[in-house]
Amino acid sequence: MSDGAVADDAGDAEHAGAGSVRVVGTAHVSQESVDEVERVIEAEGPDVVAVELDEGRFRQLKGETPDDLDAADLLQGNTVFQFLAYWMLSYVQTRLGDRFDVEPGAEMLAAVETSEALGIDVALVDRDIQVTIQRFWARLSSLEKLRLLGGLAFGVADPFAVGATVGATVGLFAALVAGAVGGAPLVPPSTPFPGVADAILTGALVGFGAALVLGVGLRATAPSEEATTAETLDPDELTDTDVVTAMMEEFRRFSPGGAEALIDERDAFIAHKLVALRDAGNHVVAVIGAGHQAGVEDYLATPETLPPMAELVGRQESSRFSVYKLFGYLFTLGFLAFFVLLATAAYTGVPGASSGLLVRLFAAWFLVNGLLSFGLAKLAGAHWSSAGVGGAVAWLTSVNPLLAPGWFAGYVELRYLTVNVADIGTLNDLLDDTETPVPELLGRMLDVPLFQLIVIVAATNIGSFVGSILFATVLIPFLFAEIGGTAEIVRLMLAGARNSVDLIAGGLL
């Protein structure tokens, strides 16, 4: 076996320049494709059989141990989202395989096994799936990412049920904030416990609105019934190309830019590998998906139009404007300004400011972030050391938009979990179970290491987020109550700003 190159260099030199490529376009879920692959390889007797696989998927298809998740990858930020995107792609293909009664990837396995039986070299000509998924995610806009994740949720539950769940969560936060900061009362003062009742009513209204908006939005952006290929297409009326084309066009509907990474870039990458094999003088049978056949054959006919290989590999950074990052940077700037100005006020002797107040503020920040991150991580099933690390760094990561405590908790948790690509297939099987009650199904999903890791990472991050909200809406007003409340905060910060200007001006003069 070789990865895009043939091991027999002497044979290459003997036939250099006299090679050819026979492309066999297959549907990844068609038994006819499996039979055709075997017939063509046996009839052609090629020097090399090239298959649309990378090293990781090749070993997985052969039943070897899948790649474990590298702990360092978790700290790069998008690992969870890349797995979720890969999860959805795998789930769609698995559903098609169930529908058409053939194992996805069977034609690639048939090509490999037939080649090995005939003593023919096998070349892996596809790009690493992790590179493809990362580049796919980087090209999505914020709306496209929401639609993609919404599509995954839509495959699990009704969009209005998803909206209701998220709405209830939003309502809980709204009730918490309303109870902390008050505002225009929504219930008569004569109502028993008016503050609590007002907070509950506020949360209910906000939660209902969020549920309605999200439910309608997910319904609007979810694939229509006509576009759900696995449920509406009749296998007796389809050609192989129809199946794959329908899948590819579905991804283009979600995101033209993302589909370019999934389809167009891979066309060029595969063609690069095949041109190199052909130029080395080999007669090649290339087994690729029908959705790639037209693009690859165009490049084989006009190889001078191929983009440089350097543009098709490596990590791609998103060039899109990120509202999330902007909000994160502004929050970080505001947090630093808050503490720096208060510290300046205390240092310059502004009445009401003191080092003791700063110590209490920092201690409150550390404790509320740490305890909530630690607690939610433990509830999610994290080990003590993992939850402890997440809680210990929560105070710092909650003001840095490029970090999150869940990544650190997940990093430590990987000492106890073995996460690999096979977990995605397990989750697909569980999600395809429509008879098991939801609580039992959720329990089974939590037994899958990948899902358990995602839940721990998410729970730790949610704890830090809730801690930041509580610090701003509850603890700051409480700590400043004895010296005049929130109005006093503004006075101290303005005084600190003026004194900072005076100190800087004095140092320059």
PDB file of N, CA and C in Angstrom, residues 305-383:
ATOM      1  N   THR A 305      -4.799  23.306 -15.121  1.00  0.00           N
ATOM      2  CA  THR A 305      -5.761  24.146 -14.390  1.00  0.00           C
ATOM      3  C   THR A 305      -5.813  23.817 -12.900  1.00  0.00           C
ATOM      4  N   LEU A 306      -5.062  22.816 -12.461  1.00  0.00           N
ATOM      5  CA  LEU A 306      -5.069  22.449 -11.044  1.00  0.00           C
ATOM      6  C   LEU A 306      -4.501  23.578 -10.188  1.00  0.00           C
ATOM      7  N   PRO A 307      -5.151  23.922  -9.079  1.00  0.00           N
ATOM      8  CA  PRO A 307      -4.564  24.902  -8.161  1.00  0.00           C
ATOM      9  C   PRO A 307      -3.349  24.294  -7.476  1.00  0.00           C
ATOM     10  N   PRO A 308      -2.422  25.119  -6.979  1.00  0.00           N
ATOM     11  CA  PRO A 308      -1.244  24.580  -6.292  1.00  0.00           C
ATOM     12  C   PRO A 308      -1.652  23.719  -5.095  1.00  0.00           C
ATOM     13  N   MET A 309      -0.920  22.639  -4.873  1.00  0.00           N
ATOM     14  CA  MET A 309      -1.231  21.747  -3.754  1.00  0.00           C
ATOM     15  C   MET A 309      -1.158  22.481  -2.420  1.00  0.00           C
ATOM     16  N   ALA A 310      -0.277  23.483  -2.312  1.00  0.00           N
ATOM     17  CA  ALA A 310      -0.135  24.218  -1.055  1.00  0.00           C
ATOM     18  C   ALA A 310      -1.423  24.922  -0.646  1.00  0.00           C
ATOM     19  N   GLU A 311      -2.291  25.234  -1.627  1.00  0.00           N
ATOM     20  CA  GLU A 311      -3.553  25.900  -1.319  1.00  0.00           C
ATOM     21  C   GLU A 311      -4.632  24.928  -0.854  1.00  0.00           C
ATOM     22  N   LEU A 312      -4.354  23.640  -0.923  1.00  0.00           N
ATOM     23  CA  LEU A 312      -5.370  22.629  -0.620  1.00  0.00           C
ATOM     24  C   LEU A 312      -5.128  21.908   0.695  1.00  0.00           C
ATOM     25  N   VAL A 313      -4.013  22.190   1.339  1.00  0.00           N
ATOM     26  CA  VAL A 313      -3.668  21.474   2.568  1.00  0.00           C
ATOM     27  C   VAL A 313      -3.403  22.477   3.678  1.00  0.00           C
ATOM     28  N   GLY A 314      -3.316  21.981   4.895  1.00  0.00           N
ATOM     29  CA  GLY A 314      -3.010  22.830   6.042  1.00  0.00           C
ATOM     30  C   GLY A 314      -4.247  23.437   6.660  1.00  0.00           C
ATOM     31  N   ARG A 315      -4.059  24.003   7.827  1.00  0.00           N
ATOM     32  CA  ARG A 315      -5.147  24.612   8.585  1.00  0.00           C
ATOM     33  C   ARG A 315      -5.509  25.957   7.982  1.00  0.00           C
ATOM     34  N   GLN A 316      -6.783  26.206   7.824  1.00  0.00           N
ATOM     35  CA  GLN A 316      -7.273  27.470   7.280  1.00  0.00           C
ATOM     36  C   GLN A 316      -7.922  28.285   8.387  1.00  0.00           C
ATOM     37  N   GLU A 317      -7.463  29.526   8.523  1.00  0.00           N
ATOM     38  CA  GLU A 317      -8.043  30.421   9.516  1.00  0.00           C
ATOM     39  C   GLU A 317      -9.218  31.164   8.907  1.00  0.00           C
ATOM     40  N   SER A 318     -10.256  31.314   9.690  1.00  0.00           N
ATOM     41  CA  SER A 318     -11.436  32.029   9.214  1.00  0.00           C
ATOM     42  C   SER A 318     -11.138  33.514   9.112  1.00  0.00           C
ATOM     43  N   SER A 319     -11.517  34.109   7.972  1.00  0.00           N
ATOM     44  CA  SER A 319     -11.303  35.547   7.769  1.00  0.00           C
ATOM     45  C   SER A 319     -12.565  36.346   8.041  1.00  0.00           C
ATOM     46  N   ARG A 320     -13.621  35.672   8.495  1.00  0.00           N
ATOM     47  CA  ARG A 320     -14.895  36.343   8.718  1.00  0.00           C
ATOM     48  C   ARG A 320     -14.871  37.132  10.021  1.00  0.00           C
ATOM     49  N   PHE A 321     -15.633  38.220  10.033  1.00  0.00           N
ATOM     50  CA  PHE A 321     -15.800  39.011  11.247  1.00  0.00           C
ATOM     51  C   PHE A 321     -16.591  38.205  12.264  1.00  0.00           C
ATOM     52  N   SER A 322     -16.097  38.137  13.494  1.00  0.00           N
ATOM     53  CA  SER A 322     -16.738  37.341  14.531  1.00  0.00           C
ATOM     54  C   SER A 322     -17.322  38.259  15.598  1.00  0.00           C
ATOM     55  N   VAL A 323     -18.652  38.284  15.675  1.00  0.00           N
ATOM     56  CA  VAL A 323     -19.317  39.060  16.721  1.00  0.00           C
ATOM     57  C   VAL A 323     -18.971  38.492  18.086  1.00  0.00           C
ATOM     58  N   TYR A 324     -18.869  37.155  18.161  1.00  0.00           N
ATOM     59  CA  TYR A 324     -18.540  36.510  19.431  1.00  0.00           C
ATOM     60  C   TYR A 324     -17.181  36.975  19.940  1.00  0.00           C
ATOM     61  N   LYS A 325     -16.170  36.987  19.045  1.00  0.00           N
ATOM     62  CA  LYS A 325     -14.845  37.414  19.481  1.00  0.00           C
ATOM     63  C   LYS A 325     -14.836  38.892  19.843  1.00  0.00           C
ATOM     64  N   LEU A 326     -15.571  39.718  19.079  1.00  0.00           N
ATOM     65  CA  LEU A 326     -15.644  41.137  19.406  1.00  0.00           C
ATOM     66  C   LEU A 326     -16.232  41.336  20.794  1.00  0.00           C
ATOM     67  N   PHE A 327     -17.329  40.632  21.085  1.00  0.00           N
ATOM     68  CA  PHE A 327     -17.942  40.723  22.403  1.00  0.00           C
ATOM     69  C   PHE A 327     -16.966  40.253  23.475  1.00  0.00           C
ATOM     70  N   GLY A 328     -16.236  39.166  23.180  1.00  0.00           N
ATOM     71  CA  GLY A 328     -15.274  38.649  24.147  1.00  0.00           C
ATOM     72  C   GLY A 328     -14.165  39.632  24.442  1.00  0.00           C
ATOM     73  N   TYR A 329     -13.624  40.267  23.393  1.00  0.00           N
ATOM     74  CA  TYR A 329     -12.556  41.238  23.606  1.00  0.00           C
ATOM     75  C   TYR A 329     -13.062  42.461  24.371  1.00  0.00           C
ATOM     76  N   LEU A 330     -14.269  42.913  24.040  1.00  0.00           N
ATOM     77  CA  LEU A 330     -14.836  44.053  24.760  1.00  0.00           C
ATOM     78  C   LEU A 330     -15.063  43.708  26.227  1.00  0.00           C
ATOM     79  N   PHE A 331     -15.517  42.483  26.493  1.00  0.00           N
ATOM     80  CA  PHE A 331     -15.725  42.052  27.873  1.00  0.00           C
ATOM     81  C   PHE A 331     -14.396  42.010  28.617  1.00  0.00           C
ATOM     82  N   THR A 332     -13.360  41.478  27.957  1.00  0.00           N
ATOM     83  CA  THR A 332     -12.038  41.438  28.577  1.00  0.00           C
ATOM     84  C   THR A 332     -11.539  42.839  28.884  1.00  0.00           C
ATOM     85  N   LEU A 333     -11.695  43.749  27.909  1.00  0.00           N
ATOM     86  CA  LEU A 333     -11.264  45.126  28.105  1.00  0.00           C
ATOM     87  C   LEU A 333     -12.024  45.775  29.252  1.00  0.00           C
ATOM     88  N   GLY A 334     -13.339  45.547  29.304  1.00  0.00           N
ATOM     89  CA  GLY A 334     -14.134  46.114  30.383  1.00  0.00           C
ATOM     90  C   GLY A 334     -13.747  45.561  31.734  1.00  0.00           C
ATOM     91  N   PHE A 335     -13.470  44.255  31.802  1.00  0.00           N
ATOM     92  CA  PHE A 335     -13.067  43.642  33.067  1.00  0.00           C
ATOM     93  C   PHE A 335     -11.744  44.224  33.554  1.00  0.00           C
ATOM     94  N   LEU A 336     -10.763  44.318  32.645  1.00  0.00           N
ATOM     95  CA  LEU A 336      -9.469  44.874  33.032  1.00  0.00           C
ATOM     96  C   LEU A 336      -9.597  46.330  33.454  1.00  0.00           C
ATOM     97  N   ALA A 337     -10.401  47.098  32.699  1.00  0.00           N
ATOM     98  CA  ALA A 337     -10.597  48.505  33.058  1.00  0.00           C
ATOM     99  C   ALA A 337     -11.242  48.628  34.429  1.00  0.00           C
ATOM    100  N   PHE A 338     -12.201  47.750  34.726  1.00  0.00           N
ATOM    101  CA  PHE A 338     -12.890  47.778  36.017  1.00  0.00           C
ATOM    102  C   PHE A 338     -11.897  47.625  37.161  1.00  0.00           C
ATOM    103  N   PHE A 339     -11.053  46.602  37.097  1.00  0.00           N
ATOM    104  CA  PHE A 339     -10.120  46.351  38.191  1.00  0.00           C
ATOM    105  C   PHE A 339      -8.984  47.372  38.220  1.00  0.00           C
ATOM    106  N   VAL A 340      -8.480  47.770  37.045  1.00  0.00           N
ATOM    107  CA  VAL A 340      -7.370  48.731  37.013  1.00  0.00           C
ATOM    108  C   VAL A 340      -7.799  50.080  37.572  1.00  0.00           C
ATOM    109  N   LEU A 341      -8.986  50.544  37.178  1.00  0.00           N
ATOM    110  CA  LEU A 341      -9.447  51.844  37.665  1.00  0.00           C
ATOM    111  C   LEU A 341      -9.744  51.808  39.157  1.00  0.00           C
ATOM    112  N   LEU A 342     -10.321  50.715  39.640  1.00  0.00           N
ATOM    113  CA  LEU A 342     -10.562  50.608  41.080  1.00  0.00           C
ATOM    114  C   LEU A 342      -9.245  50.508  41.844  1.00  0.00           C
ATOM    115  N   ALA A 343      -8.273  49.793  41.284  1.00  0.00           N
ATOM    116  CA  ALA A 343      -6.965  49.704  41.935  1.00  0.00           C
ATOM    117  C   ALA A 343      -6.287  51.067  41.979  1.00  0.00           C
ATOM    118  N   THR A 344      -6.423  51.837  40.899  1.00  0.00           N
ATOM    119  CA  THR A 344      -5.856  53.188  40.879  1.00  0.00           C
ATOM    120  C   THR A 344      -6.528  54.074  41.913  1.00  0.00           C
ATOM    121  N   ALA A 345      -7.854  53.942  42.022  1.00  0.00           N
ATOM    122  CA  ALA A 345      -8.578  54.729  43.021  1.00  0.00           C
ATOM    123  C   ALA A 345      -8.102  54.393  44.422  1.00  0.00           C
ATOM    124  N   ALA A 346      -7.895  53.109  44.702  1.00  0.00           N
ATOM    125  CA  ALA A 346      -7.413  52.715  46.027  1.00  0.00           C
ATOM    126  C   ALA A 346      -5.988  53.198  46.256  1.00  0.00           C
ATOM    127  N   TYR A 347      -5.141  53.095  45.231  1.00  0.00           N
ATOM    128  CA  TYR A 347      -3.742  53.496  45.357  1.00  0.00           C
ATOM    129  C   TYR A 347      -3.602  54.994  45.589  1.00  0.00           C
ATOM    130  N   THR A 348      -4.464  55.784  44.969  1.00  0.00           N
ATOM    131  CA  THR A 348      -4.371  57.247  45.081  1.00  0.00           C
ATOM    132  C   THR A 348      -5.205  57.797  46.225  1.00  0.00           C
ATOM    133  N   GLY A 349      -5.812  56.931  47.021  1.00  0.00           N
ATOM    134  CA  GLY A 349      -6.506  57.383  48.223  1.00  0.00           C
ATOM    135  C   GLY A 349      -7.882  57.953  48.004  1.00  0.00           C
ATOM    136  N   VAL A 350      -8.594  57.544  46.969  1.00  0.00           N
ATOM    137  CA  VAL A 350      -9.960  58.016  46.757  1.00  0.00           C
ATOM    138  C   VAL A 350     -10.844  57.475  47.878  1.00  0.00           C
ATOM    139  N   PRO A 351     -11.626  58.317  48.535  1.00  0.00           N
ATOM    140  CA  PRO A 351     -12.496  57.854  49.626  1.00  0.00           C
ATOM    141  C   PRO A 351     -13.454  56.760  49.146  1.00  0.00           C
ATOM    142  N   GLY A 352     -13.550  55.697  49.904  1.00  0.00           N
ATOM    143  CA  GLY A 352     -14.430  54.581  49.563  1.00  0.00           C
ATOM    144  C   GLY A 352     -13.705  53.427  48.915  1.00  0.00           C
ATOM    145  N   ALA A 353     -12.552  53.687  48.309  1.00  0.00           N
ATOM    146  CA  ALA A 353     -11.768  52.627  47.677  1.00  0.00           C
ATOM    147  C   ALA A 353     -10.715  52.125  48.645  1.00  0.00           C
ATOM    148  N   SER A 354     -10.479  50.839  48.641  1.00  0.00           N
ATOM    149  CA  SER A 354      -9.484  50.264  49.543  1.00  0.00           C
ATOM    150  C   SER A 354      -8.963  48.963  48.961  1.00  0.00           C
ATOM    151  N   SER A 355      -7.780  48.585  49.424  1.00  0.00           N
ATOM    152  CA  SER A 355      -7.208  47.315  48.972  1.00  0.00           C
ATOM    153  C   SER A 355      -8.047  46.136  49.448  1.00  0.00           C
ATOM    154  N   GLY A 356      -8.675  46.288  50.618  1.00  0.00           N
ATOM    155  CA  GLY A 356      -9.538  45.219  51.118  1.00  0.00           C
ATOM    156  C   GLY A 356     -10.716  44.966  50.199  1.00  0.00           C
ATOM    157  N   LEU A 357     -11.287  46.042  49.649  1.00  0.00           N
ATOM    158  CA  LEU A 357     -12.402  45.899  48.718  1.00  0.00           C
ATOM    159  C   LEU A 357     -11.961  45.159  47.461  1.00  0.00           C
ATOM    160  N   LEU A 358     -10.765  45.485  46.964  1.00  0.00           N
ATOM    161  CA  LEU A 358     -10.258  44.806  45.772  1.00  0.00           C
ATOM    162  C   LEU A 358     -10.030  43.321  46.032  1.00  0.00           C
ATOM    163  N   VAL A 359      -9.504  43.004  47.210  1.00  0.00           N
ATOM    164  CA  VAL A 359      -9.278  41.597  47.554  1.00  0.00           C
ATOM    165  C   VAL A 359     -10.600  40.844  47.599  1.00  0.00           C
ATOM    166  N   ARG A 360     -11.632  41.466  48.192  1.00  0.00           N
ATOM    167  CA  ARG A 360     -12.939  40.812  48.267  1.00  0.00           C
ATOM    168  C   ARG A 360     -13.539  40.627  46.871  1.00  0.00           C
ATOM    169  N   LEU A 361     -13.366  41.633  45.998  1.00  0.00           N
ATOM    170  CA  LEU A 361     -13.872  41.520  44.631  1.00  0.00           C
ATOM    171  C   LEU A 361     -13.207  40.368  43.883  1.00  0.00           C
ATOM    172  N   PHE A 362     -11.875  40.313  43.990  1.00  0.00           N
ATOM    173  CA  PHE A 362     -11.165  39.251  43.281  1.00  0.00           C
ATOM    174  C   PHE A 362     -11.515  37.885  43.855  1.00  0.00           C
ATOM    175  N   ALA A 363     -11.620  37.792  45.167  1.00  0.00           N
ATOM    176  CA  ALA A 363     -11.981  36.516  45.787  1.00  0.00           C
ATOM    177  C   ALA A 363     -13.369  36.068  45.338  1.00  0.00           C
ATOM    178  N   ALA A 364     -14.298  37.027  45.259  1.00  0.00           N
ATOM    179  CA  ALA A 364     -15.651  36.689  44.808  1.00  0.00           C
ATOM    180  C   ALA A 364     -15.626  36.215  43.364  1.00  0.00           C
ATOM    181  N   TRP A 365     -14.839  36.904  42.514  1.00  0.00           N
ATOM    182  CA  TRP A 365     -14.713  36.508  41.110  1.00  0.00           C
ATOM    183  C   TRP A 365     -14.152  35.094  40.992  1.00  0.00           C
ATOM    184  N   PHE A 366     -13.103  34.827  41.743  1.00  0.00           N
ATOM    185  CA  PHE A 366     -12.464  33.512  41.693  1.00  0.00           C
ATOM    186  C   PHE A 366     -13.413  32.418  42.174  1.00  0.00           C
ATOM    187  N   LEU A 367     -14.088  32.669  43.303  1.00  0.00           N
ATOM    188  CA  LEU A 367     -14.922  31.635  43.905  1.00  0.00           C
ATOM    189  C   LEU A 367     -16.177  31.343  43.085  1.00  0.00           C
ATOM    190  N   VAL A 368     -16.868  32.395  42.627  1.00  0.00           N
ATOM    191  CA  VAL A 368     -18.125  32.146  41.920  1.00  0.00           C
ATOM    192  C   VAL A 368     -17.870  31.440  40.593  1.00  0.00           C
ATOM    193  N   ASN A 369     -16.795  31.820  39.889  1.00  0.00           N
ATOM    194  CA  ASN A 369     -16.458  31.124  38.646  1.00  0.00           C
ATOM    195  C   ASN A 369     -15.985  29.704  38.919  1.00  0.00           C
ATOM    196  N   GLY A 370     -15.097  29.572  39.904  1.00  0.00           N
ATOM    197  CA  GLY A 370     -14.517  28.271  40.188  1.00  0.00           C
ATOM    198  C   GLY A 370     -15.521  27.262  40.700  1.00  0.00           C
ATOM    199  N   LEU A 371     -16.357  27.680  41.653  1.00  0.00           N
ATOM    200  CA  LEU A 371     -17.307  26.744  42.247  1.00  0.00           C
ATOM    201  C   LEU A 371     -18.351  26.278  41.236  1.00  0.00           C
ATOM    202  N   LEU A 372     -18.868  27.214  40.430  1.00  0.00           N
ATOM    203  CA  LEU A 372     -19.888  26.826  39.455  1.00  0.00           C
ATOM    204  C   LEU A 372     -19.300  25.950  38.347  1.00  0.00           C
ATOM    205  N   SER A 373     -18.107  26.288  37.864  1.00  0.00           N
ATOM    206  CA  SER A 373     -17.472  25.448  36.841  1.00  0.00           C
ATOM    207  C   SER A 373     -17.170  24.064  37.395  1.00  0.00           C
ATOM    208  N   PHE A 374     -16.633  24.029  38.612  1.00  0.00           N
ATOM    209  CA  PHE A 374     -16.327  22.750  39.255  1.00  0.00           C
ATOM    210  C   PHE A 374     -17.598  21.927  39.471  1.00  0.00           C
ATOM    211  N   GLY A 375     -18.635  22.572  39.990  1.00  0.00           N
ATOM    212  CA  GLY A 375     -19.871  21.860  40.298  1.00  0.00           C
ATOM    213  C   GLY A 375     -20.548  21.283  39.071  1.00  0.00           C
ATOM    214  N   LEU A 376     -20.665  22.090  38.006  1.00  0.00           N
ATOM    215  CA  LEU A 376     -21.323  21.585  36.800  1.00  0.00           C
ATOM    216  C   LEU A 376     -20.482  20.512  36.110  1.00  0.00           C
ATOM    217  N   ALA A 377     -19.157  20.648  36.184  1.00  0.00           N
ATOM    218  CA  ALA A 377     -18.302  19.606  35.608  1.00  0.00           C
ATOM    219  C   ALA A 377     -18.506  18.279  36.333  1.00  0.00           C
ATOM    220  N   LYS A 378     -18.600  18.319  37.659  1.00  0.00           N
ATOM    221  CA  LYS A 378     -18.837  17.094  38.425  1.00  0.00           C
ATOM    222  C   LYS A 378     -20.201  16.504  38.098  1.00  0.00           C
ATOM    223  N   LEU A 379     -21.217  17.373  37.993  1.00  0.00           N
ATOM    224  CA  LEU A 379     -22.552  16.883  37.640  1.00  0.00           C
ATOM    225  C   LEU A 379     -22.555  16.212  36.269  1.00  0.00           C
ATOM    226  N   ALA A 380     -21.679  16.691  35.371  1.00  0.00           N
ATOM    227  CA  ALA A 380     -21.593  16.114  34.027  1.00  0.00           C
ATOM    228  C   ALA A 380     -20.806  14.812  34.004  1.00  0.00           C
ATOM    229  N   GLY A 381     -20.215  14.434  35.147  1.00  0.00           N
ATOM    230  CA  GLY A 381     -19.496  13.166  35.211  1.00  0.00           C
ATOM    231  C   GLY A 381     -17.993  13.276  35.184  1.00  0.00           C
ATOM    232  N   ALA A 382     -17.444  14.484  35.326  1.00  0.00           N
ATOM    233  CA  ALA A 382     -15.993  14.652  35.302  1.00  0.00           C
ATOM    234  C   ALA A 382     -15.360  14.062  36.557  1.00  0.00           C
ATOM    235  N   HIS A 383     -14.124  13.620  36.448  1.00  0.00           N
ATOM    236  CA  HIS A 383     -13.369  13.182  37.608  1.00  0.00           C
ATOM    237  C   HIS A 383     -12.996  14.395  38.466  1.00  0.00           C
TER     238      HIS A 383
END
